[in-house]
Short mmCIF file of C-alpha atoms in Angstrom, two decimals:
data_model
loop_
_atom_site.label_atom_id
_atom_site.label_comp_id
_atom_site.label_asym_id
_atom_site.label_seq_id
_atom_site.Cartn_x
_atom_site.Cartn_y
_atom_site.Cartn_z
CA UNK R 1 38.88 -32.43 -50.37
CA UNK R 2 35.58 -31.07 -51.88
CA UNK R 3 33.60 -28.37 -50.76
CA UNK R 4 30.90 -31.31 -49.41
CA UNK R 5 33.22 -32.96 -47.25
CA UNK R 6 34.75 -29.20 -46.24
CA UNK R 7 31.07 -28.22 -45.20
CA UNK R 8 30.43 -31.26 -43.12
CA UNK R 9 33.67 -31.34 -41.29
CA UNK R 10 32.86 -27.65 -40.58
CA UNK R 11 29.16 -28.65 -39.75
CA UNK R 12 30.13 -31.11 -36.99
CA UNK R 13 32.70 -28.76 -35.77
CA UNK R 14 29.92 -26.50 -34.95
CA UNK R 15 27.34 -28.43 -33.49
CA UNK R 16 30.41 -30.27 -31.39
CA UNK R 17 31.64 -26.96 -30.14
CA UNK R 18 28.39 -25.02 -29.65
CA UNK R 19 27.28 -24.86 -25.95
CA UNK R 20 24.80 -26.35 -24.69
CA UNK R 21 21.19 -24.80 -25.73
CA UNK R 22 19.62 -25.33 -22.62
CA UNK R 23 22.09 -24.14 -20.09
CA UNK R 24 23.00 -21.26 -22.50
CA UNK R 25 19.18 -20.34 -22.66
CA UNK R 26 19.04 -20.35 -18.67
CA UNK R 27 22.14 -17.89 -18.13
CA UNK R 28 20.60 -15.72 -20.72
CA UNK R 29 16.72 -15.71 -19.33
CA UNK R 30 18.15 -14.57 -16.04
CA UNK R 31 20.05 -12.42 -17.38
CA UNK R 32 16.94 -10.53 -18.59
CA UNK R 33 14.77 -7.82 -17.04
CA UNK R 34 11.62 -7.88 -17.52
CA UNK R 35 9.69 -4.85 -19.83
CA UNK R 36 8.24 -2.65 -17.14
CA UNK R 37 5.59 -1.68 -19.90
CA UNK R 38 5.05 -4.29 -22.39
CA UNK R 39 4.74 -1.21 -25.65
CA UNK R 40 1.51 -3.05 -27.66
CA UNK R 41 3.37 -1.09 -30.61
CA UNK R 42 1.18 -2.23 -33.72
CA UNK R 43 1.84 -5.24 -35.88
CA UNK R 44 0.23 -3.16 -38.54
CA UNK R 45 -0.95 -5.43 -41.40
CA UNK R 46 1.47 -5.60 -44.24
CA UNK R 47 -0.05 -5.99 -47.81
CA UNK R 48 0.28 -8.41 -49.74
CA UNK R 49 3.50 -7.56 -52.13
CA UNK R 50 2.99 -9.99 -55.19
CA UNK R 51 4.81 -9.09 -58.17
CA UNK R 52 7.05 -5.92 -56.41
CA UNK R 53 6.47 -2.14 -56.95
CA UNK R 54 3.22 -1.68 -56.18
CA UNK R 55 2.89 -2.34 -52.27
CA UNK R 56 4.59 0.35 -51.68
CA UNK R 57 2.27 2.54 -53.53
CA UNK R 58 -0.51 0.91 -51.83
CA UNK R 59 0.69 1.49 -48.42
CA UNK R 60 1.24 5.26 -49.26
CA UNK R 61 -2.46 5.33 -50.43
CA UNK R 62 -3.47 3.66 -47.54
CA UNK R 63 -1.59 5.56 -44.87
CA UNK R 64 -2.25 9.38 -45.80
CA UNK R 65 -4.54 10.41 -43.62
CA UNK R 66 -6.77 12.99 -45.98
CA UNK R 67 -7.71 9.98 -48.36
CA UNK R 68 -8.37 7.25 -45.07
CA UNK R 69 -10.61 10.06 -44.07
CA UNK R 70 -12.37 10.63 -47.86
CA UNK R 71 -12.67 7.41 -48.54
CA UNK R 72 -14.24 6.39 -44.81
CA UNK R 73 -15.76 8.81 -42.94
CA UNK R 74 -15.95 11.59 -45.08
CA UNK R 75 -19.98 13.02 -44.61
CA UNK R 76 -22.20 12.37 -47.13
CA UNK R 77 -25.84 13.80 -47.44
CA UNK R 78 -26.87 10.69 -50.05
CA UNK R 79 -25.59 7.84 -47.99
CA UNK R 80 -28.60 5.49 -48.52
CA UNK R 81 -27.85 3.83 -45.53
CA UNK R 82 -27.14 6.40 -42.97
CA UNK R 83 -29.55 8.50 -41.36
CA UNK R 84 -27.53 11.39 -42.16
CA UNK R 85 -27.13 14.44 -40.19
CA UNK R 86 -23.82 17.14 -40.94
CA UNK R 87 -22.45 16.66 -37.70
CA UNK R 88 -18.80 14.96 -37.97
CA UNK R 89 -19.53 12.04 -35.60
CA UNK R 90 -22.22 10.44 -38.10
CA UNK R 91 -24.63 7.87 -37.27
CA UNK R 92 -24.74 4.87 -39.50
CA UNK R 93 -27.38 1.72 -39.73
CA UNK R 94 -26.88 -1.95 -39.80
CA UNK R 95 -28.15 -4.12 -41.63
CA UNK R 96 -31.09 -4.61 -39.40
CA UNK R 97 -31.55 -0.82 -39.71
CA UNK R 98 -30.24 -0.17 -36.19
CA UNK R 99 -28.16 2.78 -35.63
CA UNK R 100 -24.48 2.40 -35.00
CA UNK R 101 -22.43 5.13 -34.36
CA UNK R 102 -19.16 5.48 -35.75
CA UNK R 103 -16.19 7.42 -34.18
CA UNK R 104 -14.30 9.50 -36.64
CA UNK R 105 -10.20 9.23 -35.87
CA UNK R 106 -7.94 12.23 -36.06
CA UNK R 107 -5.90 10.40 -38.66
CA UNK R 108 -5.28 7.14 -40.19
CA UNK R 109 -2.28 6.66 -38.63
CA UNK R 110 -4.52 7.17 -34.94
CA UNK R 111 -6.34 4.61 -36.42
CA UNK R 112 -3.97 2.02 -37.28
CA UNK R 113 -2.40 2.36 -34.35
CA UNK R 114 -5.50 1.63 -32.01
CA UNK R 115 -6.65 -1.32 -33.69
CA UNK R 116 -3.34 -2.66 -33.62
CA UNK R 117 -2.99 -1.89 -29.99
CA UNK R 118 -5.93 -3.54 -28.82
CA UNK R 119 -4.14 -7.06 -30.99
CA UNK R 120 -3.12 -9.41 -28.19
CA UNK R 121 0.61 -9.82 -28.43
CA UNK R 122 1.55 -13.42 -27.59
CA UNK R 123 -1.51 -15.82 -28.75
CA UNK R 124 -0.79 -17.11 -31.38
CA UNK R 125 -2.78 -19.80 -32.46
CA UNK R 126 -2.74 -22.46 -35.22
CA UNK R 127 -5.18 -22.85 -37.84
CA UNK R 128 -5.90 -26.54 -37.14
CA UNK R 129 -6.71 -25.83 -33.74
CA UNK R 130 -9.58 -23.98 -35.35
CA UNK R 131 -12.75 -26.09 -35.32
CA UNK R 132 -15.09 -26.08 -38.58
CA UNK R 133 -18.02 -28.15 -40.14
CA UNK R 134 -17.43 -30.91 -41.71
CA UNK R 135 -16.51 -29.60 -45.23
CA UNK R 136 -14.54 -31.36 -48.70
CA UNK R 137 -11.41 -30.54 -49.78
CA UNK R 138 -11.47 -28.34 -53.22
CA UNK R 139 -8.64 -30.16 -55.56
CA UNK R 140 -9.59 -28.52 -58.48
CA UNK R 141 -7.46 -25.69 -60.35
CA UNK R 142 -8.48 -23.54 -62.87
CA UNK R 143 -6.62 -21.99 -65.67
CA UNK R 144 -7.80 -18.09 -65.58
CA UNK R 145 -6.19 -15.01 -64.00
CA UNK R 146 -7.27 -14.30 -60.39
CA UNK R 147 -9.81 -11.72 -60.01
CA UNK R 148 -8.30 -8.59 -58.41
CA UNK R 149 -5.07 -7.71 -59.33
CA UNK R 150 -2.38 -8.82 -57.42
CA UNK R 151 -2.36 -6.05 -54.67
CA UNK R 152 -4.61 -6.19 -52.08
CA UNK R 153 -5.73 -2.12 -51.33
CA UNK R 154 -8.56 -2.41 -48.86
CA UNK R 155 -10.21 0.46 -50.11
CA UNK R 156 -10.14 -0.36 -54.00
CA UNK R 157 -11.42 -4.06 -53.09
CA UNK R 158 -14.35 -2.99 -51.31
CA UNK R 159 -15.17 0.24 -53.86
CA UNK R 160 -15.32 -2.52 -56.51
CA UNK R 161 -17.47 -5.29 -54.48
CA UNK R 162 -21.48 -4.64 -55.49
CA UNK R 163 -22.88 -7.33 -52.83
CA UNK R 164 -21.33 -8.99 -49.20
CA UNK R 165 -22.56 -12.03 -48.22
CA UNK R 166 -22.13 -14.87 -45.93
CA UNK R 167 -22.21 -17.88 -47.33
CA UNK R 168 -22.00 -21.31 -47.70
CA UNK R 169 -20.73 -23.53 -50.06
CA UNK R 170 -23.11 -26.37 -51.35
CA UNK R 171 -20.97 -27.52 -54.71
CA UNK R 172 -17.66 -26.72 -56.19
CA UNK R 173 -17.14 -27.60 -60.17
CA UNK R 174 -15.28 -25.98 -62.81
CA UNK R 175 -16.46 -23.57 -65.73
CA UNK R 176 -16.92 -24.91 -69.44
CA UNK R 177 -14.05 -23.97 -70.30
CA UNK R 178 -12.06 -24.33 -67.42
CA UNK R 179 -10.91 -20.91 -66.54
CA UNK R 180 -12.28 -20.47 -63.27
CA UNK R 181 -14.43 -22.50 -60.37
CA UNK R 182 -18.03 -22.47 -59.56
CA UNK R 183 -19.36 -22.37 -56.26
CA UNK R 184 -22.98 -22.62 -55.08
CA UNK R 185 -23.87 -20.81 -52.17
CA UNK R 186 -26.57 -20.77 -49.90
CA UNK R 187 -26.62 -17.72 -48.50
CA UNK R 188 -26.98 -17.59 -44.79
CA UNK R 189 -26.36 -13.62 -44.46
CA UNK R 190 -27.11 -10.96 -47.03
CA UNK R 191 -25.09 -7.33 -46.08
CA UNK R 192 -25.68 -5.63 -49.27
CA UNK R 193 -29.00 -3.91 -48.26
CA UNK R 194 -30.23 -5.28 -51.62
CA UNK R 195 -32.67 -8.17 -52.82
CA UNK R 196 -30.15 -11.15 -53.02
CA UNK R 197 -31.63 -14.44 -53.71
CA UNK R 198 -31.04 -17.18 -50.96
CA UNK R 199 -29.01 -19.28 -53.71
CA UNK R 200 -26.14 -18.11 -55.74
CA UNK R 201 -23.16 -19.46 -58.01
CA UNK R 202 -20.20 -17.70 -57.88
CA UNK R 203 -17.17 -17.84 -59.85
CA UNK R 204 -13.59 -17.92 -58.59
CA UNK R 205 -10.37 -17.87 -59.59
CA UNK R 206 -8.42 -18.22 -56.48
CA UNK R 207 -5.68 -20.02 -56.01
CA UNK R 208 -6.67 -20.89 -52.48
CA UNK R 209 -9.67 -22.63 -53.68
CA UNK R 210 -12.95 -22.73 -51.14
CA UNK R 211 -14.05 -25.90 -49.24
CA UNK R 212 -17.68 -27.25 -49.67
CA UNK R 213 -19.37 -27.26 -46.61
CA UNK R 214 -17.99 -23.97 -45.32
CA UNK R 215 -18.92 -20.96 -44.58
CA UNK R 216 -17.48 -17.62 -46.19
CA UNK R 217 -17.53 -13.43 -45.86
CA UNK R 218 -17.72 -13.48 -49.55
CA UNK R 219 -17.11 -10.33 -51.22
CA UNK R 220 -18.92 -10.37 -55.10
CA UNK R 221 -19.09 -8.25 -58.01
CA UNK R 222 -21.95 -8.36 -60.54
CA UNK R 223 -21.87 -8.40 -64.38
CA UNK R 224 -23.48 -9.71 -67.12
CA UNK R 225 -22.13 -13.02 -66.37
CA UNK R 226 -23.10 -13.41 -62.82
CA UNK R 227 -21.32 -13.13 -59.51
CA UNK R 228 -17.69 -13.45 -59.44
CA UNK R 229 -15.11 -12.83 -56.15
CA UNK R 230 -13.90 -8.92 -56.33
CA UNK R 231 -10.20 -10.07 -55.13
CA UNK R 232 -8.97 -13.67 -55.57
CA UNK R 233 -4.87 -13.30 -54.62
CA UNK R 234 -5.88 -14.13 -50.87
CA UNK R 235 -7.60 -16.92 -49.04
CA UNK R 236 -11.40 -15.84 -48.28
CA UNK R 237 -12.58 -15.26 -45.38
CA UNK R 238 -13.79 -17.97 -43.76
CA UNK R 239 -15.91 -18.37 -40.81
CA UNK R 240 -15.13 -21.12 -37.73
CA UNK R 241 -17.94 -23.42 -36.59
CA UNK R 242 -17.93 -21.50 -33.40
CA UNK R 243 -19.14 -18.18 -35.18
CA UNK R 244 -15.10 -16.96 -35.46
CA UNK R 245 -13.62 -15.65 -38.40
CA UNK R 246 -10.21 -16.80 -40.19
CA UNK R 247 -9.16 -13.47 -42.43
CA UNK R 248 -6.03 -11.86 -44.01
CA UNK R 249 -3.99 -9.35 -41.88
CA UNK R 250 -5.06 -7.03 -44.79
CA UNK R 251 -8.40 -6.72 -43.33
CA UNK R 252 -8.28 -3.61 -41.23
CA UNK R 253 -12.04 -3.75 -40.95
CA UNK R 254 -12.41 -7.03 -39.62
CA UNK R 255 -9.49 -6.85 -37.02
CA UNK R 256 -11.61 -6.83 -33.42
CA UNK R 257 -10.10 -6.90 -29.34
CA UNK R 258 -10.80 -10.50 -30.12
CA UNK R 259 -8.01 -10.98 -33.23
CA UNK R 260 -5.21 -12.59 -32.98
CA UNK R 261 -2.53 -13.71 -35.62
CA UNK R 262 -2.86 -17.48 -36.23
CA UNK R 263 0.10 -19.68 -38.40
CA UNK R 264 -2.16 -20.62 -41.14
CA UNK R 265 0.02 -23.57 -42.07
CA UNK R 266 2.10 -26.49 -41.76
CA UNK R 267 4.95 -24.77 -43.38
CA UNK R 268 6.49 -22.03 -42.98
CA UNK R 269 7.66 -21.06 -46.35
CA UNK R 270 4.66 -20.74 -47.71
CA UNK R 271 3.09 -17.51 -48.44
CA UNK R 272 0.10 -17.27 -45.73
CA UNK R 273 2.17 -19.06 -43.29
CA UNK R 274 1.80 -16.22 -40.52
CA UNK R 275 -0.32 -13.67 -42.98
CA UNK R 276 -3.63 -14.41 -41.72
CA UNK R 277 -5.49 -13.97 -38.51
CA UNK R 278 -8.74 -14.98 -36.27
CA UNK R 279 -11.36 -13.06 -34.84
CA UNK R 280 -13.51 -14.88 -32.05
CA UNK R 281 -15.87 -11.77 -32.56
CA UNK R 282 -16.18 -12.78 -36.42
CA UNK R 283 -17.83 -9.44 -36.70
CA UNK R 284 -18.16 -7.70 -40.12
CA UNK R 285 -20.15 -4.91 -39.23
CA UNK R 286 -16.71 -2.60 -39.47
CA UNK R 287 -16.14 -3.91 -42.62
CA UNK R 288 -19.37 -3.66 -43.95
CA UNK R 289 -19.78 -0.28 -42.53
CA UNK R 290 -16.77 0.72 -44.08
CA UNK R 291 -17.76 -0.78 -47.65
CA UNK R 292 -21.17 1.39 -47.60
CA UNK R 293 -19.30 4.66 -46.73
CA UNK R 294 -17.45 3.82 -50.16
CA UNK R 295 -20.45 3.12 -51.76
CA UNK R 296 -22.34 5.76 -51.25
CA UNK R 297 -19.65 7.80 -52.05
CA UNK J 1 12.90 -18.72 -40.29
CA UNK J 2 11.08 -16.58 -42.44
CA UNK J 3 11.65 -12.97 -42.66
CA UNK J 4 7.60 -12.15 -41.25
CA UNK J 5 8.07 -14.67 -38.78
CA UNK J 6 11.26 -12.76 -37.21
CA UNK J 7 9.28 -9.42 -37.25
CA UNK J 8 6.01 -11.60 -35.23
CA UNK J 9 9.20 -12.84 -32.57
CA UNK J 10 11.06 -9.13 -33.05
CA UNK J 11 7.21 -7.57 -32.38
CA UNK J 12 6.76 -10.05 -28.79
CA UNK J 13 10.47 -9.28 -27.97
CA UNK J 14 8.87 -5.67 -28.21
CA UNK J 15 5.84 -6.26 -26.00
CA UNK J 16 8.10 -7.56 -23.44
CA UNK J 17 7.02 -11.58 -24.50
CA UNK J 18 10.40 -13.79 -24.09
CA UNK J 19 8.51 -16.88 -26.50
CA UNK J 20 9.57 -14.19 -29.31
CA UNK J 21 13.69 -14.62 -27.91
CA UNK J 22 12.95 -18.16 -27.50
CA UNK J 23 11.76 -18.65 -30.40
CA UNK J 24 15.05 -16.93 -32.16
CA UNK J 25 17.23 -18.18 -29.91
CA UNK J 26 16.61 -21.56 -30.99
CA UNK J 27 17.07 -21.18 -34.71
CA UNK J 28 19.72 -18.98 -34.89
CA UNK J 29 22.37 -19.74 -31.46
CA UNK J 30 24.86 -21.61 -33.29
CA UNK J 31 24.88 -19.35 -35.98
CA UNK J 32 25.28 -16.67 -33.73
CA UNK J 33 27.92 -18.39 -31.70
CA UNK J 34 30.01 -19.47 -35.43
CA UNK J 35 29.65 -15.80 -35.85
CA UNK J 36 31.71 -15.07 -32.28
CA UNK J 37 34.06 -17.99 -32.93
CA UNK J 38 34.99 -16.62 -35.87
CA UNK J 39 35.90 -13.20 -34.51
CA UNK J 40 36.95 -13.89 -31.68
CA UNK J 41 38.69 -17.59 -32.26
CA UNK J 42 38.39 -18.65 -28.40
CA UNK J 43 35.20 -21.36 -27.75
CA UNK J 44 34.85 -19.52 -24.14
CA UNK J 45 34.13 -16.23 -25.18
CA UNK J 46 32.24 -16.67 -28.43
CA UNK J 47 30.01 -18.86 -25.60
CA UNK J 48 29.97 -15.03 -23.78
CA UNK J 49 29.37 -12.81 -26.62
CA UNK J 50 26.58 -15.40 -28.03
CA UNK J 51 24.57 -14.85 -24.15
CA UNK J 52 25.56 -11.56 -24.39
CA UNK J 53 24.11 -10.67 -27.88
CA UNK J 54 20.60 -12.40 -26.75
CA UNK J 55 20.55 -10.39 -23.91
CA UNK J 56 21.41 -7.55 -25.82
CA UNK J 57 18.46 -8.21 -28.47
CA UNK J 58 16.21 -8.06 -25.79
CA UNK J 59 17.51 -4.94 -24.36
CA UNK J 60 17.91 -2.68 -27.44
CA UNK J 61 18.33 -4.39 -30.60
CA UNK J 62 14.89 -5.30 -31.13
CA UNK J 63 13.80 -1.99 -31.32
CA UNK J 64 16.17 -1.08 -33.92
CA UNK J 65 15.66 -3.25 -36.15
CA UNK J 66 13.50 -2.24 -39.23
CA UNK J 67 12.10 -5.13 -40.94
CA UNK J 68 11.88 -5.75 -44.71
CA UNK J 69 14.06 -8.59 -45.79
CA UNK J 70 17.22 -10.02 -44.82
CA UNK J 71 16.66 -10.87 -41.52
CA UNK J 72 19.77 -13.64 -40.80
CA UNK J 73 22.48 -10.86 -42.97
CA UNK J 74 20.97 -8.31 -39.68
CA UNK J 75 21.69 -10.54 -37.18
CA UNK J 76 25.14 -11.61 -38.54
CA UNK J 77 26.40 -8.27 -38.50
CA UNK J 78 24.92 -7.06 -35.40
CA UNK J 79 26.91 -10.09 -34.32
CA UNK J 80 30.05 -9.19 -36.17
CA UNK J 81 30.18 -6.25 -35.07
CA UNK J 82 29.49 -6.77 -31.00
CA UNK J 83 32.32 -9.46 -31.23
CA UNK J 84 34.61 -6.43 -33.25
CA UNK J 85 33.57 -3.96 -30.53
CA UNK J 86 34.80 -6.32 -27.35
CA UNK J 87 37.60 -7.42 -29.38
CA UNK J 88 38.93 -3.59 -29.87
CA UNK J 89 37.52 -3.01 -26.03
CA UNK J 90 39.52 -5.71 -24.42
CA UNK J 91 42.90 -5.02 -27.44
CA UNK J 92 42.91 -8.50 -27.39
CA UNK J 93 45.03 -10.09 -30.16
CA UNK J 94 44.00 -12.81 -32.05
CA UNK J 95 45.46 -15.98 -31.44
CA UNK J 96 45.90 -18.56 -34.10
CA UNK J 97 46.86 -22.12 -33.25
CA UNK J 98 49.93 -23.06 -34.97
CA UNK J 99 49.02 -24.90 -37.84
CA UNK J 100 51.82 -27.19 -37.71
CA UNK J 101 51.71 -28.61 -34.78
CA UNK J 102 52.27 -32.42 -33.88
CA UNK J 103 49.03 -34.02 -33.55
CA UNK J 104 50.81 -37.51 -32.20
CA UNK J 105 51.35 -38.79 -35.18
CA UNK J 106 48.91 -40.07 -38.23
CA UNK J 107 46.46 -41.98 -36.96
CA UNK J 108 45.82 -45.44 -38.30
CA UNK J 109 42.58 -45.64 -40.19
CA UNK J 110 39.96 -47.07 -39.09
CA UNK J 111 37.58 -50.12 -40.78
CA UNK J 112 35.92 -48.25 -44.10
CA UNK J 113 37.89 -45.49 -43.57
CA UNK J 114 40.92 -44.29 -45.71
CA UNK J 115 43.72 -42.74 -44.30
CA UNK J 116 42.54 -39.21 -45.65
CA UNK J 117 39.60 -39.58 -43.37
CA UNK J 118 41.54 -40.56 -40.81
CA UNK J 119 43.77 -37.92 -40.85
CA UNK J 120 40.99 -34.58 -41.20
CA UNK J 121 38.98 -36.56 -38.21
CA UNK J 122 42.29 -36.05 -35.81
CA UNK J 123 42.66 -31.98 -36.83
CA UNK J 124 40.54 -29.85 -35.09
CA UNK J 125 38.63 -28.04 -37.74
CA UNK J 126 39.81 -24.67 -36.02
CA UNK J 127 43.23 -25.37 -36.46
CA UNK J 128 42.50 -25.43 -40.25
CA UNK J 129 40.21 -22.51 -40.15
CA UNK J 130 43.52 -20.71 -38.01
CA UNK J 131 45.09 -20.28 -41.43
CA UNK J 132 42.00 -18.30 -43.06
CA UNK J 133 41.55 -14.27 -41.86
CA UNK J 134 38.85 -13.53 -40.36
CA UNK J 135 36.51 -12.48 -42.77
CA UNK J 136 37.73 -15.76 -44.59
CA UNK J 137 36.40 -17.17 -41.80
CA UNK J 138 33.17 -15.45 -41.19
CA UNK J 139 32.28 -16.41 -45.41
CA UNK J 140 33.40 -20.07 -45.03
CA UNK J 141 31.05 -20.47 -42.13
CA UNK J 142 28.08 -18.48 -43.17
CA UNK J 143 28.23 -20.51 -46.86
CA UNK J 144 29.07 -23.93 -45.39
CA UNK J 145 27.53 -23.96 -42.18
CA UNK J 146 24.21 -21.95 -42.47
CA UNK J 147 23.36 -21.81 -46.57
CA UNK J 148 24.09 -18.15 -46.94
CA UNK J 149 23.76 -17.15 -50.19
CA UNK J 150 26.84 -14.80 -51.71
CA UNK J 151 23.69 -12.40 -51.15
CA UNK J 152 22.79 -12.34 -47.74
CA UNK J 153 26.96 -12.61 -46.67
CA UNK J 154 27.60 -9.27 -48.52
CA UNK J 155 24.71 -8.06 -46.85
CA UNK J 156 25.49 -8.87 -43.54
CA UNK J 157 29.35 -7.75 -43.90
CA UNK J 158 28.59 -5.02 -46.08
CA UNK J 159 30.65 -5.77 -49.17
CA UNK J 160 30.31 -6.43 -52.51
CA UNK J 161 29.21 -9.81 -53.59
CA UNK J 162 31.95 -10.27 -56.47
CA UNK J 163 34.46 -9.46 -53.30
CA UNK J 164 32.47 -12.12 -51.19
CA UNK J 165 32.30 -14.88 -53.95
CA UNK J 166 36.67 -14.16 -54.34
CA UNK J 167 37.24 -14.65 -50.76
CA UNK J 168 35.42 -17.84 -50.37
CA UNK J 169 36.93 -19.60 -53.14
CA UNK J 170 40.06 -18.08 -51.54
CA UNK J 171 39.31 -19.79 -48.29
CA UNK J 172 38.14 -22.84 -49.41
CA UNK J 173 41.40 -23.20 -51.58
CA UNK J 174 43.36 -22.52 -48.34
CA UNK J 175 41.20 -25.10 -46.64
CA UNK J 176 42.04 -27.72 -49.29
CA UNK J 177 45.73 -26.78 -49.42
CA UNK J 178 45.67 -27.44 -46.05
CA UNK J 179 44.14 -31.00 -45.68
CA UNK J 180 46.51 -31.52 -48.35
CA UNK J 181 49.46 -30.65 -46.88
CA UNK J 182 48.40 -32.23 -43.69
CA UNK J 183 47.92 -35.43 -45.68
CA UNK J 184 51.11 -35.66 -47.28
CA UNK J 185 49.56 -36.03 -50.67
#
């Protein structure tokens, strides 16, 4: 007898001697007591761990509390931005030059925690329930290293981004010489506080190329070369047609009373299958905010 | 199931959401149950322990578990050990079917099928597993049945994997022997 015909005789012994799923599930459901106090402890968003070592260094940087508070709320007397007084709660602007106060946590760890509290627990919604304009599937693949890195650190990723924009894409096409994609955007939404021209191309070396026709929080840096995407090892964030946003769990900043974790895909082994998640609010003023405090740092 | 996905369903069971059971309760129950069987050798309560371990994961085990990888090799020896812990509770003995028993006789084949066939389809699959130990057993069904790696089984019974990999060509040996005997080849 081989070990195939060992593992199916053992296969349909199971299956023929298991109970019954549905009458098993009813003895145990009332068997169960409700949770007086549903605990809304936090899903806190893991990072993304390609390649090993290093997300573990990245969550340490992230999670002590003296450099959460250097890096993002630390005072500042040359924050262009901010009207800037030395009191610890510190006023900050918007883009449209409107003050917006921001509340200083104890610690990072307060911080996490009531973000992640305010997460609805159950909805979870899939990403093709999602509605978007009517946009064309990138099939193009370039040859070049994703911009980035392979860790995603919140804080390094927006220390490293010179301009924020929304955007959408009008053309997709490769380089010359094939090492990364081109994308020209129309820029709906310039954050940067800067003069950005209503047109730009951007390069990209994602491997979760962007869709023509759709709109993007696109995070840039500048060289001699142009504009290229600061961090490239997760899908963009992308906005819905109904003004939502469709991020990675990464995102502190952009995680709202309106986010919820959405199943990005039709399969669950891949990567982003339950990694990303959706914001009705689609609001990047945190994130923004958060990105001039480093700035002006 | 991925490993993320069971900390999303461990995080509902959390918040007091029973989609997040549901939702483990339908991929893993048989494994879960092959788990008591194996342990316990008696269909009626492996069907008890299985209710009682889901009931259980709501109750308390979903707060202890830590997340990271390995998610099945946690819930196989949370398993293990419940059906250990009621087994040493009630000092039941195992019972073991005799393996030579009269099953009425060879049967005759039937059409497309050789006599070999025949002969496995009229022996209850526990009365061959009877002659394998338990953790024999427990390795046969987790590599067979639900695509453990040598891994994940060491993992979840906390022993080496060179020990693991010995007992399951040990057991499936056994097995063969068996059907072999049976046979009369």
């Amino acid at each position: 007898m081989t070990e195939e015909q060992l593992k199916q005789i053992l296969t349909e012994e199971i299956n023929t001697a298991a109970p019954d799923k549905e009458a098993l599930w009813a003895r145990i459901d009332a068997l169960l007591k409700p949770k007086a106090t549903p605990a809304k402890r936090s899903v806190v968003p893991r990072l993304v761990k390609i390649g090993g070592f290093a997300a573990a260094c990245a969550a340490v940087i992230l999670l002590v509390p003296a450099i959460f508070n250097l890096v993002y709320f630390k005072s500042n007397s040359n924050n262009a931005i901010v009207g800037e007084t030395a009191s610890q709660d510190r006023p900050s602007a918007d883009r449209n030059g409107n003050s917006v106060h921001l509340e200083e946590p104890a610690s990072n760890a307060d911080r996490v925690d009531s973000v992640s509290e305010s997460l609805p627990s159950a909805k979870l919604l899939r990403y093709d329930e999602l509605s978007f304009p009517s946009y064309s599937q990138t099939l193009l693949k370039c040859s070049g290293k994703p911009f980035g890195g392979e860790y995603f650190v919140e804080e390094d990723i927006l220390a490293q981004t010179d301009v924020i924009i929304r955007g959408r894409i009008d053309k997709v096409y490769k380089t010359d010489d094939g090492s990364g994609i081109c994308y020209d955007v129309t820029v709906t939404e310039a954050f940067s506080g800067a003069e950005i021209s209503s047109s730009l191309t951007v390069v990209s070396r994602s491997p979760y190329p962007m869709c023509r026709g759709r709109e993007y929080l696109l995070l840039l840096s500048e060289d001699e070369n142009g504009y290229h995407t600061v961090f490239d090892n997760v899908p963009q964030t992308e906005y819905t047609a109904d003004g939502g946003m469709v991020y990675f769990n990464g995102w502190q900043t952009l995680t709202t009373d309106s986010s919820c974790a959405l199943l990005y895909s039709e399969q669950p082994d891949a990567f982003f299958y339950d990694r990303m998640m959706y914001s009705a609010a689609g609001d990047p003023s945190h994130l923004i905010a958060a990105w001039s405090d480093i700035r002006s740092l | 199931m991925t490993d993320s996905r069971f900390e999303i369903c461990i995080q509902l069971i959390r918040n007091g959401e029973r989609d997040g059971l549901r939702e483990i309760y339908e991929e893993y129950f048989k494994l879960i149950f092959s788990v008591m069987q194996s342990v316990v050798k008696n269909r009626e309560d492996a069907e008890d322990l299985t209710s009682d371990f889901f009931v259980k994961l709501w109750d308390r085990l979903a707060d202890a578990y830590k997340g990271g990888n390995g998610h099945k090799s946690w819930l196989v020896a949370a398993a293990r050990n419940m059906a250990i812990d009621r087994l040493r509770r009630n000092s039941r003995t195992e019972t073991t079917l005799n393996a030579q028993e009269e099953t009425g006789g060879i049967p005759e084949p039937k059409s497309g099928e050789n006599l070999e066939e025949a002969v496995i389809g009229s022996i209850t699959v526990s009365e061959a597993l009877a002659v394998l130990s338990e953790t024999e057993c427990m390795v046969v069904s987790l590599k067979l049945f639900s695509d453990f790696t040598f891994k994940e089984i060491a993992k979840a019974l906390k022993m080496p994997q060179g020990t693991v990999a010995w007992r399951y060509q040990s057991a499936v040996k056994k097995l063969q022997n068996y059907f072999k005997g049976v046979c009369g080849t």
